[in-house]
Amino acid sequence: MDAKRSEVQQWLESIYGSASAVPCYEKSSASINLLHQLMTVSKEADKQAQILNQDYLIRADEYTAKSEQIASAMRCVGLSISSLTDDARCALTELSQAATVVNAAVPSESQIMLGSVQLESQHDEICRQASESDELRSQLSTLSQQLATKIQHAKMLKNQVEVALELEKKDEENDERRALFHEKKLMEYEKDISEGEALLKHRGYTGSITHDSVVQQWQELQQLQKQVTTLRSQLESYSLPPDVSAVRLEVERCRQHLASLVADMAQQQTQGFT
């Protein structure tokens, strides 16, 4: 197959003049075989034409020599073309033309008939070769059209792949930007958490300070406030003069306890929210 491809390439270069002038063609096995057949037929036709041309040149030389010989003989006996009648000259011209057409060296009836048969045979052979050449040319045209269609389809696929790659590249760039953004935010959150933990540790925050414990202490504070209110109501309802010192001590004790609870709760809320 490589030898055929090389022969076809050289043949096309000899036809178009140079390798750069050769048009693009499909280099599949079927195309190379078809082009090789066309090359073989073309070279054979060129060879036959060259042989026929050489034969015509040889016959022309022979006819020229014979015509000079006949003319010399006619001059010796005193005859010339002008001495013949019109009918004789016409018949002689037609006979000469017929002999020339059928390549007959002797213009006899049998030679002319034989030459006519050979000429018809050559004509049939040339027609057959022309038909084969037309068929090969038609196949070559079909292959060229198929190749053009495949090239167009390949270009379309190439464009689609380029568009898909461009979109994929943009998606990758967007994903990379999002990943960098998330990584940056994660670092900021980790920094904020570290700073917040350090601040809580500095202010004495412990794991025991939770929302549930704060709610529980708030409920206890509410109960103490209710108890204080109840005690005040009871003190106001007494008809006997109370022991002022004992009452003052009890009220002061409750006030201090309440103030202590309020201060603890405020400190825990401040530490929890900061």
Short mmCIF file of C-alpha atoms in Angstrom, two decimals:
data_model
loop_
_atom_site.label_atom_id
_atom_site.label_comp_id
_atom_site.label_asym_id
_atom_site.label_seq_id
_atom_site.Cartn_x
_atom_site.Cartn_y
_atom_site.Cartn_z
CA MET A 1 0.00 0.00 0.00
CA ASP A 2 2.90 2.37 0.72
CA ALA A 3 4.33 1.69 -2.75
CA LYS A 4 0.97 2.47 -4.38
CA ARG A 5 0.62 5.66 -2.32
CA SER A 6 4.11 6.76 -3.41
CA GLU A 7 3.37 6.02 -7.09
CA VAL A 8 0.07 7.92 -6.92
CA GLN A 9 1.74 10.91 -5.26
CA GLN A 10 4.49 11.02 -7.91
CA TRP A 11 1.90 10.71 -10.69
CA LEU A 12 -0.17 13.59 -9.28
CA GLU A 13 2.96 15.72 -8.88
CA SER A 14 3.89 15.06 -12.52
CA ILE A 15 0.37 16.12 -13.60
CA TYR A 16 0.08 19.28 -11.43
CA GLY A 17 3.74 20.28 -11.74
CA SER A 18 4.74 20.27 -8.05
CA ALA A 19 3.82 18.70 -4.71
CA SER A 20 2.38 21.96 -3.37
CA ALA A 21 -0.03 22.24 -6.31
CA VAL A 22 -1.57 18.80 -5.70
CA PRO A 23 -5.05 19.25 -4.13
CA CYS A 24 -5.93 17.50 -0.89
CA TYR A 25 -7.38 14.03 -1.29
CA GLU A 26 -8.42 11.18 0.98
CA LYS A 27 -5.55 8.79 1.63
CA SER A 28 -7.61 5.76 2.60
CA SER A 29 -6.95 2.33 1.07
CA ALA A 30 -10.02 2.52 -1.20
CA SER A 31 -9.08 5.98 -2.50
CA ILE A 32 -5.45 4.98 -3.12
CA ASN A 33 -6.55 1.84 -5.01
CA LEU A 34 -8.97 3.87 -7.12
CA LEU A 35 -6.35 6.52 -7.91
CA HIS A 36 -3.80 3.80 -8.71
CA GLN A 37 -6.23 2.22 -11.20
CA LEU A 38 -6.84 5.61 -12.78
CA MET A 39 -3.07 6.20 -12.94
CA THR A 40 -2.54 2.81 -14.62
CA VAL A 41 -5.24 3.46 -17.22
CA SER A 42 -3.93 6.98 -17.85
CA LYS A 43 -0.33 5.82 -18.29
CA GLU A 44 -1.44 2.99 -20.60
CA ALA A 45 -3.47 5.43 -22.68
CA ASP A 46 -0.49 7.81 -22.87
CA LYS A 47 1.75 4.92 -23.87
CA GLN A 48 -0.65 3.79 -26.61
CA ALA A 49 -0.96 7.36 -27.88
CA GLN A 50 2.83 7.70 -27.99
CA ILE A 51 3.20 4.41 -29.88
CA LEU A 52 0.46 5.42 -32.31
CA ASN A 53 2.12 8.80 -32.84
CA GLN A 54 5.47 7.15 -33.55
CA ASP A 55 3.76 4.75 -35.98
CA TYR A 56 2.15 7.71 -37.77
CA LEU A 57 5.53 9.40 -38.08
CA ILE A 58 7.13 6.23 -39.51
CA ARG A 59 4.27 5.72 -41.96
CA ALA A 60 4.44 9.36 -42.98
CA ASP A 61 8.12 8.92 -43.79
CA GLU A 62 7.33 5.74 -45.73
CA TYR A 63 4.53 7.41 -47.68
CA THR A 64 6.75 10.38 -48.44
CA ALA A 65 9.51 8.10 -49.75
CA LYS A 66 7.02 6.06 -51.81
CA SER A 67 5.39 9.18 -53.19
CA GLU A 68 8.78 10.48 -54.27
CA GLN A 69 9.55 7.08 -55.83
CA ILE A 70 6.23 7.01 -57.70
CA ALA A 71 6.65 10.60 -58.80
CA SER A 72 10.12 9.78 -60.14
CA ALA A 73 8.78 6.74 -62.01
CA MET A 74 5.92 8.78 -63.45
CA ARG A 75 8.35 11.43 -64.62
CA CYS A 76 10.43 8.74 -66.34
CA VAL A 77 7.44 7.56 -68.42
CA GLY A 78 6.19 11.08 -68.97
CA LEU A 79 3.12 10.91 -66.70
CA SER A 80 1.95 13.47 -64.15
CA ILE A 81 -1.08 14.21 -62.00
CA SER A 82 -2.13 16.91 -64.41
CA SER A 83 -2.26 14.39 -67.27
CA LEU A 84 -4.96 12.31 -65.50
CA THR A 85 -8.66 12.94 -65.92
CA ASP A 86 -10.75 14.51 -63.20
CA ASP A 87 -12.45 11.20 -62.36
CA ALA A 88 -9.10 9.45 -62.17
CA ARG A 89 -7.67 12.11 -59.90
CA CYS A 90 -10.79 12.00 -57.64
CA ALA A 91 -10.68 8.19 -57.44
CA LEU A 92 -6.97 8.26 -56.72
CA THR A 93 -7.44 10.86 -53.96
CA GLU A 94 -10.28 8.90 -52.32
CA LEU A 95 -8.28 5.68 -52.51
CA SER A 96 -5.28 7.41 -50.96
CA GLN A 97 -7.39 8.91 -48.16
CA ALA A 98 -9.03 5.54 -47.42
CA ALA A 99 -5.64 3.82 -47.31
CA THR A 100 -4.33 6.55 -45.01
CA VAL A 101 -7.29 6.24 -42.65
CA VAL A 102 -7.04 2.44 -42.33
CA ASN A 103 -3.22 2.47 -42.27
CA ALA A 104 -2.99 0.27 -45.37
CA ALA A 105 0.39 0.22 -47.05
CA VAL A 106 -1.14 -1.14 -50.29
CA PRO A 107 -4.48 0.52 -51.24
CA SER A 108 -6.18 -2.70 -52.32
CA GLU A 109 -9.77 -3.61 -51.50
CA SER A 110 -8.79 -6.44 -49.13
CA GLN A 111 -6.23 -4.26 -47.33
CA ILE A 112 -8.76 -1.44 -46.94
CA MET A 113 -11.41 -3.86 -45.56
CA LEU A 114 -8.88 -5.38 -43.16
CA GLY A 115 -7.80 -1.91 -42.08
CA SER A 116 -11.45 -0.91 -41.52
CA VAL A 117 -12.01 -3.93 -39.26
CA GLN A 118 -8.86 -3.10 -37.27
CA LEU A 119 -9.91 0.53 -37.05
CA GLU A 120 -13.35 -0.45 -35.69
CA SER A 121 -11.68 -2.74 -33.17
CA GLN A 122 -9.41 0.09 -32.05
CA HIS A 123 -12.43 2.40 -31.84
CA ASP A 124 -14.28 -0.09 -29.63
CA GLU A 125 -11.23 -0.44 -27.38
CA ILE A 126 -10.88 3.31 -27.07
CA CYS A 127 -14.60 3.59 -26.22
CA ARG A 128 -14.20 0.90 -23.57
CA GLN A 129 -11.21 2.69 -22.04
CA ALA A 130 -13.10 5.98 -22.16
CA SER A 131 -16.04 4.35 -20.38
CA GLU A 132 -13.71 2.98 -17.70
CA SER A 133 -12.12 6.40 -17.35
CA ASP A 134 -15.56 8.01 -16.97
CA GLU A 135 -16.49 5.45 -14.32
CA LEU A 136 -13.24 6.05 -12.44
CA ARG A 137 -13.76 9.80 -12.76
CA SER A 138 -17.29 9.43 -11.39
CA GLN A 139 -16.03 7.35 -8.46
CA LEU A 140 -13.29 9.90 -7.82
CA SER A 141 -15.87 12.71 -7.85
CA THR A 142 -18.05 10.76 -5.40
CA LEU A 143 -15.08 10.18 -3.10
CA SER A 144 -14.19 13.87 -3.31
CA GLN A 145 -17.73 14.86 -2.32
CA GLN A 146 -17.70 12.38 0.57
CA LEU A 147 -14.32 13.71 1.66
CA ALA A 148 -15.62 17.30 1.53
CA THR A 149 -18.62 16.26 3.65
CA LYS A 150 -16.37 14.53 6.18
CA ILE A 151 -14.09 17.56 6.35
CA GLN A 152 -17.09 19.84 6.95
CA HIS A 153 -18.37 17.51 9.67
CA ALA A 154 -14.90 17.40 11.24
CA LYS A 155 -14.74 21.21 11.25
CA MET A 156 -18.16 21.38 12.92
CA LEU A 157 -17.06 18.86 15.58
CA LYS A 158 -13.85 20.86 16.07
CA ASN A 159 -15.86 24.05 16.66
CA GLN A 160 -18.15 22.25 19.11
CA VAL A 161 -15.15 20.86 21.02
CA GLU A 162 -13.56 24.32 21.16
CA VAL A 163 -16.78 25.83 22.54
CA ALA A 164 -17.11 23.01 25.10
CA LEU A 165 -13.48 23.45 26.19
CA GLU A 166 -13.98 27.21 26.54
CA LEU A 167 -17.08 26.69 28.70
CA GLU A 168 -15.28 24.07 30.78
CA LYS A 169 -12.36 26.46 31.24
CA LYS A 170 -14.72 29.20 32.45
CA ASP A 171 -16.42 26.76 34.85
CA GLU A 172 -13.04 25.72 36.23
CA GLU A 173 -12.08 29.37 36.73
CA ASN A 174 -15.39 30.04 38.53
CA ASP A 175 -14.91 26.97 40.72
CA GLU A 176 -11.38 28.09 41.54
CA ARG A 177 -12.59 31.58 42.49
CA ARG A 178 -15.34 30.11 44.68
CA ALA A 179 -12.85 27.77 46.35
CA LEU A 180 -10.48 30.67 47.07
CA PHE A 181 -13.39 32.74 48.44
CA HIS A 182 -14.53 29.90 50.72
CA GLU A 183 -10.98 29.28 51.88
CA LYS A 184 -10.56 32.98 52.68
CA LYS A 185 -13.86 33.07 54.60
CA LEU A 186 -12.90 29.91 56.48
CA MET A 187 -9.64 31.52 57.57
CA GLU A 188 -11.53 34.64 58.68
CA TYR A 189 -14.02 32.54 60.67
CA GLU A 190 -11.22 30.55 62.29
CA LYS A 191 -9.49 33.81 63.22
CA ASP A 192 -12.72 35.23 64.70
CA ILE A 193 -13.30 32.03 66.66
CA SER A 194 -9.74 32.08 68.02
CA GLU A 195 -10.05 35.73 69.04
CA GLY A 196 -13.47 35.11 70.63
CA GLU A 197 -12.18 32.10 72.59
CA ALA A 198 -9.18 34.11 73.78
CA LEU A 199 -11.45 36.97 74.89
CA LEU A 200 -13.82 34.61 76.73
CA LYS A 201 -10.89 32.91 78.42
CA HIS A 202 -9.52 36.31 79.48
CA ARG A 203 -12.90 37.24 81.01
CA GLY A 204 -13.16 33.97 82.91
CA TYR A 205 -15.61 32.17 80.68
CA THR A 206 -16.05 28.49 81.51
CA GLY A 207 -18.03 25.72 79.92
CA SER A 208 -20.50 25.80 82.80
CA ILE A 209 -21.97 29.12 81.62
CA THR A 210 -24.69 28.01 79.25
CA HIS A 211 -28.04 29.25 78.18
CA ASP A 212 -29.81 26.74 80.43
CA SER A 213 -27.85 27.82 83.50
CA VAL A 214 -28.58 31.50 82.81
CA VAL A 215 -32.30 30.76 82.42
CA GLN A 216 -32.29 28.78 85.66
CA GLN A 217 -30.63 31.61 87.60
CA TRP A 218 -33.07 34.09 86.08
CA GLN A 219 -35.96 31.95 87.29
CA GLU A 220 -34.41 31.81 90.77
CA LEU A 221 -34.08 35.61 90.72
CA GLN A 222 -37.76 35.95 89.84
CA GLN A 223 -38.69 33.67 92.73
CA LEU A 224 -36.55 35.69 95.15
CA GLN A 225 -38.15 38.91 93.97
CA LYS A 226 -41.57 37.36 94.60
CA GLN A 227 -40.45 36.28 98.10
CA VAL A 228 -39.22 39.81 98.86
CA THR A 229 -42.53 41.24 97.69
CA THR A 230 -44.39 38.74 99.90
CA LEU A 231 -42.25 39.59 102.92
CA ARG A 232 -42.84 43.30 102.44
CA SER A 233 -46.57 42.71 102.26
CA GLN A 234 -46.42 40.66 105.45
CA LEU A 235 -44.40 43.33 107.23
CA GLU A 236 -46.86 46.01 106.25
CA SER A 237 -49.77 43.90 107.56
CA TYR A 238 -48.28 43.49 111.04
CA SER A 239 -50.27 45.50 113.69
CA LEU A 240 -47.64 45.25 116.39
CA PRO A 241 -44.57 47.32 116.05
CA PRO A 242 -41.94 44.96 114.63
CA ASP A 243 -38.48 44.52 115.82
CA VAL A 244 -36.92 47.22 113.72
CA SER A 245 -33.36 45.91 113.98
CA ALA A 246 -34.35 42.35 113.06
CA VAL A 247 -36.43 43.55 110.12
CA ARG A 248 -33.64 45.76 108.87
CA LEU A 249 -31.19 42.88 109.08
CA GLU A 250 -33.52 40.55 107.14
CA VAL A 251 -34.29 43.17 104.51
CA GLU A 252 -30.59 43.99 104.11
CA ARG A 253 -29.74 40.32 103.81
CA CYS A 254 -32.38 39.82 101.08
CA ARG A 255 -31.25 43.01 99.29
CA GLN A 256 -27.63 41.86 99.28
CA HIS A 257 -28.56 38.39 98.05
CA LEU A 258 -30.72 39.91 95.32
CA ALA A 259 -27.98 42.34 94.32
CA SER A 260 -25.47 39.48 94.21
CA LEU A 261 -27.74 37.42 91.94
CA VAL A 262 -28.36 40.40 89.64
CA ALA A 263 -24.63 41.13 89.41
CA ASP A 264 -23.78 37.49 88.68
CA MET A 265 -26.46 37.25 86.06
CA ALA A 266 -25.37 40.52 84.38
CA GLN A 267 -21.76 39.35 84.32
CA GLN A 268 -22.70 35.98 82.83
CA GLN A 269 -24.86 37.63 80.17
CA THR A 270 -22.05 40.05 79.30
CA GLN A 271 -19.52 37.21 78.98
CA GLY A 272 -21.91 35.04 76.99
CA PHE A 273 -22.78 37.72 74.38
CA THR A 274 -19.25 39.08 73.94
#
